[in-house]
């Protein structure tokens, strides 16, 4: 077997792994690189395999850094079968069409068009559930396991040539309201493990909810706005769920809450189709027809005109994308609110190197937004316990259950990869950190 690290090697984005076993070639994810310009340049680099010869594409979940290059893959000849879970298929549709729209706005530099995105979605002909076994022929089987990261997310287990190779995908945090805890993996000969928060310990969820509450109460009392840059998938719905509870329990003042993101709005409509997959308290809430995605304080602003109107308001909560402030409507709200000492910017997710979000959380005193330089006077909050990613203790515990013969650490920045490798070595597992496009024979 030969495994090639086509992406997410030494970085958190661009997830793409190519496995060749017997005569069969399969891919796990085909994601976009995001962040630093030298990383984004990789989106144009030739794949280290021939797309036309790939038989199967297994998609772990619907985040752009896992699926964003599939339209390019198809345009360059991929005609194999795509496999994902049922919710991931719905999410992929929304994410790829949105990515294509953004690409088309780039003009000449566009990686693909909406037509390419639709052609990519047509490849996803197989939907499987967690635990179901798929036979690829030639003695190769694949199973998905619940990765507990976002709705529909999976780890992928491949059995071929007498070996079990497990790709963790993105692993979730535990104790989250809208997504189940990650399922333990089977015993693995080879483990490809994500490392996003390989050097962190997340604070407990309840502590993070309390921090969010404090940010809101303080900011509204000062007459400022609370701007929450949020990922459209999972995090936005989770923030809405938390705000719904804080409001019902009268822990925050009555105020307008705007979800100012068409993408997050579409994603929320998908979540409403799968409430039966939520953990028990949230599932029961929806069964009682109480909808934390539709309550009286909350307004979805779909048009640009509605979005602009928010600029004139004070004492409101604004949830807008993109989550790392690399584009989208959050930029207008940052331009307006960063210079206001009474406002707050509340980060609830990972900020990759090279992004505006990272600059702000790293303490920049002024930043460039939409072509103008603005001072950072708003209070900056970084709430880590809402993360959709496992922290070091969860990653290590999960890896120990796989008891792997070999471990490759991917999907992390250098300090996280190094720290996780060190923890695993303390448990007797020598982990390798592969380079971009490196290939290994298993
Ligand atoms: Zn993800």
Short mmCIF file of C-alpha atoms and ligand atoms in Angstrom, two decimals:
data_model
loop_
_atom_site.label_atom_id
_atom_site.label_comp_id
_atom_site.label_asym_id
_atom_site.label_seq_id
_atom_site.Cartn_x
_atom_site.Cartn_y
_atom_site.Cartn_z
CA UNK A 1 0.00 0.00 0.00
CA UNK A 2 1.13 3.51 -0.69
CA UNK A 3 -0.12 6.57 1.17
CA UNK A 4 0.49 10.09 -0.18
CA UNK A 5 -0.08 13.21 1.90
CA UNK A 6 -1.55 15.55 -0.71
CA UNK A 7 -2.62 18.14 1.88
CA UNK A 8 -2.99 19.07 5.57
CA UNK A 9 0.66 18.10 5.99
CA UNK A 10 2.33 20.53 8.40
CA UNK A 11 -0.76 22.77 8.27
CA UNK A 12 -4.44 22.69 9.24
CA UNK A 13 -5.99 23.10 5.81
CA UNK A 14 -6.07 21.32 2.45
CA UNK A 15 -6.92 17.85 3.81
CA UNK A 16 -6.30 15.26 1.07
CA UNK A 17 -4.86 11.76 1.38
CA UNK A 18 -4.30 9.34 -1.48
CA UNK A 19 -4.16 5.62 -0.76
CA UNK A 20 -3.21 3.03 -3.31
CA UNK A 21 -3.92 -0.60 -2.43
CA UNK A 22 -3.67 -3.35 -5.03
CA UNK A 23 -5.10 -1.80 -8.16
CA UNK A 24 -7.48 0.49 -6.28
CA UNK A 25 -6.84 4.17 -5.71
CA UNK A 26 -8.83 6.13 -3.20
CA UNK A 27 -8.85 9.60 -1.75
CA UNK A 28 -9.91 10.73 1.69
CA UNK A 29 -11.03 14.38 1.33
CA UNK A 30 -9.91 16.95 -1.19
CA UNK A 31 -9.87 20.23 0.67
CA UNK A 32 -8.88 23.78 0.02
CA UNK A 33 -5.78 25.41 1.53
CA UNK A 34 -6.60 28.58 3.46
CA UNK A 35 -4.64 31.24 5.29
CA UNK A 36 -1.11 32.32 4.37
CA UNK A 37 -0.56 33.23 0.69
CA UNK A 38 2.07 30.50 0.26
CA UNK A 39 -0.50 27.97 1.48
CA UNK A 40 -3.25 29.29 -0.77
CA UNK A 41 -0.85 28.98 -3.72
CA UNK A 42 -1.01 25.21 -3.15
CA UNK A 43 -4.61 25.28 -4.40
CA UNK A 44 -3.13 25.68 -7.88
CA UNK A 45 -0.35 23.10 -7.54
CA UNK A 46 -0.70 19.85 -9.51
CA UNK A 47 -2.10 16.96 -7.47
CA UNK A 48 0.59 14.37 -6.62
CA UNK A 49 -1.63 11.72 -8.31
CA UNK A 50 -3.65 11.46 -11.50
CA UNK A 51 -7.26 12.52 -10.73
CA UNK A 52 -8.52 10.42 -13.66
CA UNK A 53 -7.16 7.26 -12.04
CA UNK A 54 -8.81 7.76 -8.64
CA UNK A 55 -11.62 5.20 -8.15
CA UNK A 56 -13.19 6.44 -4.90
CA UNK A 57 -13.41 9.67 -2.93
CA UNK A 58 -14.40 9.46 0.73
CA UNK A 59 -15.49 12.78 2.18
CA UNK A 60 -15.20 13.00 5.97
CA UNK A 61 -17.32 16.16 6.38
CA UNK A 62 -18.52 19.37 4.79
CA UNK A 63 -15.89 21.93 5.79
CA UNK A 64 -14.19 23.76 2.94
CA UNK A 65 -10.71 22.64 3.96
CA UNK A 66 -11.93 19.06 3.37
CA UNK A 67 -14.01 19.43 0.20
CA UNK A 68 -13.08 22.75 -1.40
CA UNK A 69 -10.91 21.32 -4.19
CA UNK A 70 -13.27 18.56 -5.32
CA UNK A 71 -14.59 20.65 -8.26
CA UNK A 72 -11.00 21.07 -9.45
CA UNK A 73 -10.43 17.33 -9.02
CA UNK A 74 -13.45 16.59 -11.20
CA UNK A 75 -12.43 19.17 -13.78
CA UNK A 76 -9.03 17.46 -13.98
CA UNK A 77 -10.56 14.10 -14.73
CA UNK A 78 -11.89 12.43 -11.57
CA UNK A 79 -14.73 10.10 -12.61
CA UNK A 80 -14.80 7.80 -9.60
CA UNK A 81 -17.50 7.46 -6.98
CA UNK A 82 -17.88 9.86 -4.08
CA UNK A 83 -19.01 8.53 -0.69
CA UNK A 84 -20.23 10.48 2.35
CA UNK A 85 -22.98 10.46 4.97
CA UNK A 86 -26.47 11.75 4.16
CA UNK A 87 -26.14 15.08 6.06
CA UNK A 88 -22.68 15.65 4.58
CA UNK A 89 -24.17 15.38 1.09
CA UNK A 90 -26.62 18.19 1.92
CA UNK A 91 -23.92 20.30 3.54
CA UNK A 92 -21.53 19.71 0.61
CA UNK A 93 -24.11 21.14 -1.75
CA UNK A 94 -24.43 24.40 0.17
CA UNK A 95 -20.67 24.72 0.80
CA UNK A 96 -19.54 23.97 -2.76
CA UNK A 97 -22.08 26.27 -4.37
CA UNK A 98 -21.02 29.04 -2.00
CA UNK A 99 -17.33 28.35 -2.71
CA UNK A 100 -18.02 28.46 -6.45
CA UNK A 101 -19.80 31.81 -6.07
CA UNK A 102 -16.79 33.22 -4.21
CA UNK A 103 -14.46 31.72 -6.84
CA UNK A 104 -16.44 33.27 -9.68
CA UNK A 105 -16.07 36.66 -8.00
CA UNK A 106 -12.30 36.17 -8.14
CA UNK A 107 -12.51 36.36 -11.94
CA UNK A 108 -9.36 35.16 -13.69
CA UNK A 109 -7.89 33.60 -10.57
CA UNK A 110 -10.99 31.40 -10.07
CA UNK A 111 -10.27 27.75 -9.39
CA UNK A 112 -13.68 26.63 -10.66
CA UNK A 113 -17.21 27.66 -11.54
CA UNK A 114 -20.70 26.79 -10.28
CA UNK A 115 -20.96 24.29 -13.14
CA UNK A 116 -17.81 22.56 -11.87
CA UNK A 117 -19.28 22.48 -8.36
CA UNK A 118 -22.48 20.86 -9.65
CA UNK A 119 -20.43 18.30 -11.59
CA UNK A 120 -18.52 17.57 -8.36
CA UNK A 121 -21.76 17.05 -6.41
CA UNK A 122 -22.93 14.60 -9.09
CA UNK A 123 -20.00 12.33 -8.21
CA UNK A 124 -21.47 11.71 -4.72
CA UNK A 125 -23.52 8.67 -5.60
CA UNK A 126 -23.07 6.65 -2.40
CA UNK A 127 -24.33 7.68 1.04
CA UNK A 128 -23.53 5.51 4.03
CA UNK A 129 -24.32 5.48 7.73
CA UNK A 130 -21.82 5.11 10.56
CA UNK A 131 -20.81 1.47 11.02
CA UNK A 132 -22.08 0.32 7.63
CA UNK A 133 -19.51 -1.65 5.63
CA UNK A 134 -18.87 -0.78 2.00
CA UNK A 135 -17.09 -3.32 -0.22
CA UNK A 136 -14.96 -1.73 -2.89
CA UNK A 137 -13.97 -5.04 -4.50
CA UNK A 138 -10.50 -6.63 -4.51
CA UNK A 139 -10.97 -7.39 -0.80
CA UNK A 140 -11.04 -3.73 0.24
CA UNK A 141 -13.71 -2.55 2.68
CA UNK A 142 -14.49 0.86 4.14
CA UNK A 143 -16.46 1.89 7.20
CA UNK A 144 -17.36 5.34 8.56
CA UNK A 145 -17.33 6.10 12.30
CA UNK A 146 -18.94 9.07 14.03
CA UNK A 147 -16.19 11.71 14.39
CA UNK A 148 -18.41 13.94 16.56
CA UNK A 149 -17.02 17.07 14.88
CA UNK A 150 -19.96 18.58 12.99
CA UNK A 151 -23.25 17.19 11.69
CA UNK A 152 -22.50 14.14 9.51
CA UNK A 153 -18.74 14.10 10.18
CA UNK A 154 -16.93 10.77 9.96
CA UNK A 155 -13.63 9.04 10.54
CA UNK A 156 -12.78 6.60 7.76
CA UNK A 157 -11.56 3.04 8.29
CA UNK A 158 -10.04 1.30 5.26
CA UNK A 159 -9.21 -2.42 5.32
CA UNK A 160 -6.93 -3.58 2.54
CA UNK A 161 -4.12 -6.10 2.10
CA UNK A 162 -4.66 -7.40 5.64
CA UNK A 163 -4.13 -3.98 7.19
CA UNK A 164 -6.46 -1.44 8.77
CA UNK A 165 -5.80 2.21 7.99
CA UNK A 166 -7.82 4.76 9.97
CA UNK A 167 -8.15 8.40 8.97
CA UNK A 168 -9.48 10.35 11.94
CA UNK A 169 -10.96 13.16 9.85
CA UNK A 170 -11.61 16.12 12.14
CA UNK A 171 -12.39 14.83 15.62
CA UNK A 172 -14.91 16.59 17.81
CA UNK A 173 -14.88 17.93 21.31
CA UNK A 174 -16.93 16.14 23.97
CA UNK A 175 -20.13 17.23 25.70
CA UNK A 176 -21.41 19.46 22.90
CA UNK A 177 -25.14 20.22 22.65
CA UNK A 178 -25.75 19.55 18.94
CA UNK A 179 -23.23 16.86 18.09
CA UNK A 180 -22.56 13.49 19.68
CA UNK A 181 -19.17 12.66 21.23
CA UNK A 182 -16.61 11.11 18.86
CA UNK A 183 -16.87 7.32 18.64
CA UNK A 184 -13.70 5.38 19.43
CA UNK A 185 -11.84 3.99 16.42
CA UNK A 186 -11.13 0.32 15.78
CA UNK A 187 -7.65 -1.10 16.30
CA UNK A 188 -5.48 0.37 13.53
CA UNK A 189 -2.26 -0.69 11.88
CA UNK A 190 -1.90 2.81 10.51
CA UNK A 191 -3.50 5.93 11.99
CA UNK A 192 -3.67 9.31 10.26
CA UNK A 193 -4.59 11.66 13.08
CA UNK A 194 -5.67 15.31 13.05
CA UNK A 195 -3.75 17.60 15.44
CA UNK A 196 -5.52 20.99 15.28
CA UNK A 197 -5.48 21.43 19.07
CA UNK A 198 -2.69 18.94 19.78
CA UNK A 199 -1.09 21.42 22.19
CA UNK A 200 -4.22 22.65 24.00
CA UNK A 201 -6.53 21.78 26.85
CA UNK A 202 -10.01 23.18 26.28
CA UNK A 203 -11.81 24.70 29.24
CA UNK A 204 -15.11 22.97 30.08
CA UNK A 205 -18.09 23.85 27.89
CA UNK A 206 -20.06 25.43 30.75
CA UNK A 207 -17.16 27.76 31.53
CA UNK A 208 -17.15 28.93 27.93
CA UNK A 209 -20.90 29.55 27.99
CA UNK A 210 -20.39 31.68 31.09
CA UNK A 211 -17.59 33.60 29.34
CA UNK A 212 -19.85 34.28 26.38
CA UNK A 213 -22.60 35.45 28.73
CA UNK A 214 -20.19 37.83 30.45
CA UNK A 215 -19.00 39.26 27.12
CA UNK A 216 -22.61 39.92 26.14
CA UNK A 217 -23.76 41.42 29.44
CA UNK A 218 -20.71 43.74 29.77
CA UNK A 219 -20.86 44.90 26.17
CA UNK A 220 -24.58 45.57 26.07
CA UNK A 221 -24.33 47.47 29.38
CA UNK A 222 -21.67 49.70 27.78
CA UNK A 223 -23.90 50.29 24.75
CA UNK A 224 -21.66 48.38 22.34
CA UNK A 225 -22.28 45.60 19.85
CA UNK A 226 -21.16 42.01 20.23
CA UNK A 227 -19.71 40.72 16.95
CA UNK A 228 -19.23 36.96 16.76
CA UNK A 229 -17.28 35.83 13.68
CA UNK A 230 -18.61 32.33 13.24
CA UNK A 231 -18.19 29.29 11.03
CA UNK A 232 -21.43 28.64 9.17
CA UNK A 233 -21.54 24.98 10.13
CA UNK A 234 -22.13 23.75 13.67
CA UNK A 235 -20.59 26.71 15.54
CA UNK A 236 -23.27 29.15 14.40
CA UNK A 237 -26.06 26.72 15.30
CA UNK A 238 -24.39 26.05 18.63
CA UNK A 239 -24.07 29.75 19.42
CA UNK A 240 -27.79 30.18 18.59
CA UNK A 241 -28.62 27.25 20.85
CA UNK A 242 -26.63 28.81 23.70
CA UNK A 243 -28.16 32.26 23.17
CA UNK A 244 -31.65 30.74 23.13
CA UNK A 245 -30.99 29.14 26.55
CA UNK A 246 -29.35 32.24 28.03
CA UNK A 247 -32.34 34.31 26.94
CA UNK A 248 -34.93 31.82 28.23
CA UNK A 249 -33.14 31.62 31.56
CA UNK A 250 -33.00 35.44 31.62
CA UNK A 251 -29.22 35.42 31.89
CA UNK A 252 -28.77 38.00 29.13
CA UNK A 253 -30.78 41.15 28.52
CA UNK A 254 -33.40 41.27 25.77
CA UNK A 255 -31.61 42.40 22.62
CA UNK A 256 -31.73 41.90 18.87
CA UNK A 257 -29.66 38.99 17.63
CA UNK A 258 -28.77 39.04 13.94
CA UNK A 259 -27.57 36.05 12.01
CA UNK A 260 -25.98 37.96 9.18
CA UNK A 261 -24.77 35.16 6.94
CA UNK A 262 -26.69 33.62 4.04
CA UNK A 263 -24.41 30.58 4.17
CA UNK A 264 -25.03 30.01 7.90
CA UNK A 265 -28.74 30.51 7.30
CA UNK A 266 -28.75 27.76 4.67
CA UNK A 267 -26.69 25.54 6.93
CA UNK A 268 -29.15 26.09 9.78
CA UNK A 269 -32.03 24.96 7.55
CA UNK A 270 -30.07 21.72 6.93
CA UNK A 271 -29.54 21.21 10.68
CA UNK A 272 -33.31 21.49 11.19
CA UNK A 273 -33.72 18.42 8.94
CA UNK A 274 -31.50 16.28 11.17
CA UNK A 275 -32.61 17.14 14.70
CA UNK A 276 -33.09 13.41 15.40
CA UNK A 277 -29.28 13.06 15.18
CA UNK A 278 -28.72 15.60 17.98
CA UNK A 279 -27.80 14.47 21.51
CA UNK A 280 -30.79 13.90 23.77
CA UNK A 281 -31.51 17.33 25.37
CA UNK A 282 -31.47 19.15 22.02
CA UNK A 283 -33.44 16.37 20.34
CA UNK A 284 -36.14 16.57 23.01
CA UNK A 285 -36.27 20.35 22.73
CA UNK A 286 -37.03 20.11 19.01
CA UNK A 287 -39.60 17.38 19.61
CA UNK A 288 -41.40 19.80 21.91
CA UNK A 289 -41.43 22.20 18.96
CA UNK A 290 -39.19 24.67 20.74
CA UNK A 291 -36.83 25.88 18.10
CA UNK A 292 -33.57 27.46 19.29
CA UNK A 293 -32.93 28.42 15.66
CA UNK A 294 -36.10 30.49 15.51
CA UNK A 295 -36.96 32.56 18.58
CA UNK A 296 -38.26 36.08 19.01
CA UNK A 297 -34.92 37.90 19.51
CA UNK A 298 -33.41 36.32 16.44
CA UNK A 299 -33.49 37.78 12.94
CA UNK A 300 -31.97 36.27 9.83
CA UNK A 301 -30.72 39.06 7.56
CA UNK A 302 -30.63 37.64 4.08
CA UNK A 303 -30.38 40.70 1.86
CA UNK A 304 -27.45 43.10 1.69
CA UNK A 305 -29.86 45.95 2.49
CA UNK A 306 -30.87 44.30 5.79
CA UNK A 307 -27.22 43.63 6.54
CA UNK A 308 -26.29 47.30 6.04
CA UNK A 309 -29.16 48.39 8.30
CA UNK A 310 -27.47 46.61 11.24
CA UNK A 311 -24.58 49.10 11.02
CA UNK A 312 -26.82 51.82 12.40
CA UNK A 313 -27.86 49.82 15.46
CA UNK A 314 -26.32 49.71 18.92
CA UNK A 315 -26.65 47.16 21.68
CA UNK A 316 -27.08 44.15 19.38
CA UNK A 317 -25.47 40.76 18.86
CA UNK A 318 -24.23 40.08 15.33
CA UNK A 319 -23.20 36.60 14.21
CA UNK A 320 -21.54 36.73 10.79
CA UNK A 321 -19.08 34.78 8.67
CA UNK A 322 -16.48 33.99 7.75
CA UNK A 323 -15.28 32.36 10.93
CA UNK A 324 -11.65 33.39 10.44
CA UNK A 325 -12.59 36.83 9.02
CA UNK A 326 -11.13 36.04 5.60
CA UNK A 327 -14.21 37.38 3.78
CA UNK A 328 -17.96 37.72 4.08
CA UNK A 329 -20.17 40.20 5.91
CA UNK A 330 -18.25 40.01 9.18
CA UNK A 331 -15.70 42.33 7.56
CA UNK A 332 -18.17 45.26 7.51
CA UNK A 333 -19.05 44.65 11.14
CA UNK A 334 -15.38 44.48 12.10
CA UNK A 335 -14.63 47.71 10.24
CA UNK A 336 -17.47 49.40 12.15
CA UNK A 337 -16.92 47.86 15.57
CA UNK A 338 -13.16 47.32 15.97
CA UNK A 339 -12.56 51.07 16.60
CA UNK A 340 -15.35 51.24 19.25
CA UNK A 341 -14.07 50.63 22.81
CA UNK A 342 -17.62 49.78 23.92
CA UNK A 343 -17.98 46.92 21.38
CA UNK A 344 -16.67 43.36 21.67
CA UNK A 345 -15.40 40.87 19.11
CA UNK A 346 -15.92 37.34 20.37
CA UNK A 347 -13.97 34.56 18.67
CA UNK A 348 -15.44 31.11 19.14
CA UNK A 349 -13.31 29.02 16.77
CA UNK A 350 -9.84 28.24 15.47
CA UNK A 351 -8.00 31.11 13.75
CA UNK A 352 -5.41 29.86 11.24
CA UNK A 353 -2.11 31.63 10.63
CA UNK A 354 -2.32 34.36 8.02
CA UNK A 355 -5.99 35.17 8.64
CA UNK A 356 -7.39 38.51 9.86
CA UNK A 357 -8.97 36.67 12.79
CA UNK A 358 -5.55 35.38 13.87
CA UNK A 359 -4.05 38.89 13.64
CA UNK A 360 -6.76 40.23 15.93
CA UNK A 361 -6.57 37.45 18.54
CA UNK A 362 -2.77 37.75 18.50
CA UNK A 363 -3.21 41.32 19.75
CA UNK A 364 -2.69 43.57 16.71
CA UNK A 365 -3.32 47.23 17.64
CA UNK A 366 -4.47 48.08 14.11
CA UNK A 367 -5.52 45.88 11.21
CA UNK A 368 -6.46 46.30 7.58
CA UNK A 369 -10.13 45.61 6.84
CA UNK A 370 -11.69 46.11 3.40
CA UNK A 371 -8.82 48.30 2.29
CA UNK A 372 -8.73 50.64 5.28
CA UNK A 373 -6.57 50.50 8.38
CA UNK A 374 -8.64 50.52 11.57
CA UNK A 375 -7.50 50.67 15.19
CA UNK A 376 -8.43 47.78 17.49
CA UNK A 377 -10.16 49.39 20.47
CA UNK A 378 -12.99 46.91 20.98
CA UNK A 379 -12.50 44.25 23.62
CA UNK A 380 -11.33 40.97 22.13
CA UNK A 381 -12.58 37.67 23.57
CA UNK A 382 -11.30 34.26 22.66
CA UNK A 383 -13.59 31.47 23.84
CA UNK A 384 -11.99 28.08 23.31
CA UNK A 385 -14.38 25.65 24.96
CA UNK A 386 -16.87 26.01 22.10
CA UNK A 387 -14.36 24.51 19.69
CA UNK A 388 -15.56 21.79 17.35
CA UNK A 389 -12.16 20.10 17.65
CA UNK A 390 -10.84 17.65 20.21
CA UNK A 391 -8.10 18.96 22.49
CA UNK A 392 -4.91 17.12 23.42
CA UNK A 393 -6.39 14.80 26.10
CA UNK A 394 -9.23 13.72 23.79
CA UNK A 395 -6.87 13.19 20.84
CA UNK A 396 -4.49 11.10 22.93
CA UNK A 397 -7.29 9.04 24.49
CA UNK A 398 -8.77 8.42 21.04
CA UNK A 399 -5.39 7.43 19.57
CA UNK A 400 -4.72 5.02 22.45
CA UNK A 401 -7.95 3.21 21.60
CA UNK A 402 -6.68 2.72 18.04
CA UNK A 403 -3.43 1.31 19.51
CA UNK A 404 -1.76 2.04 16.14
CA UNK A 405 1.30 0.34 14.69
CA UNK A 406 2.18 3.58 12.90
CA UNK A 407 0.88 7.13 13.45
CA UNK A 408 1.02 10.08 11.08
CA UNK A 409 0.08 13.46 12.48
CA UNK A 410 -1.64 15.83 10.08
CA UNK A 411 -4.01 18.83 10.11
CA UNK A 412 -2.08 20.91 12.62
CA UNK A 413 0.34 23.81 12.82
CA UNK A 414 3.90 23.09 13.89
CA UNK A 415 3.60 23.63 17.69
CA UNK A 416 0.44 21.49 17.87
CA UNK A 417 1.99 18.67 15.81
CA UNK A 418 5.16 18.68 17.92
CA UNK A 419 3.29 18.71 21.24
CA UNK A 420 0.98 15.88 20.22
CA UNK A 421 3.91 13.81 18.89
CA UNK A 422 5.61 14.25 22.25
CA UNK A 423 2.52 13.16 24.21
CA UNK A 424 2.09 10.09 22.02
CA UNK A 425 5.73 9.17 22.37
CA UNK A 426 5.33 9.31 26.17
CA UNK A 427 2.70 6.56 25.65
CA UNK A 428 5.12 4.55 23.50
CA UNK A 429 3.86 5.56 20.05
CA UNK A 430 6.37 7.08 17.67
CA UNK A 431 4.43 9.55 15.55
CA UNK A 432 5.63 10.90 12.24
CA UNK A 433 4.84 14.33 10.84
CA UNK A 434 4.75 13.90 7.05
CA UNK A 435 5.73 16.66 4.62
CA UNK A 436 3.42 17.98 1.90
CA UNK A 437 3.30 15.49 -1.02
CA UNK A 438 5.38 12.94 0.89
CA UNK A 439 4.54 9.34 0.03
CA UNK A 440 5.07 6.34 2.32
CA UNK A 441 4.84 2.61 1.65
CA UNK A 442 2.83 0.91 4.39
ZN1 LIG B 1 -13.71 20.43 10.03
#
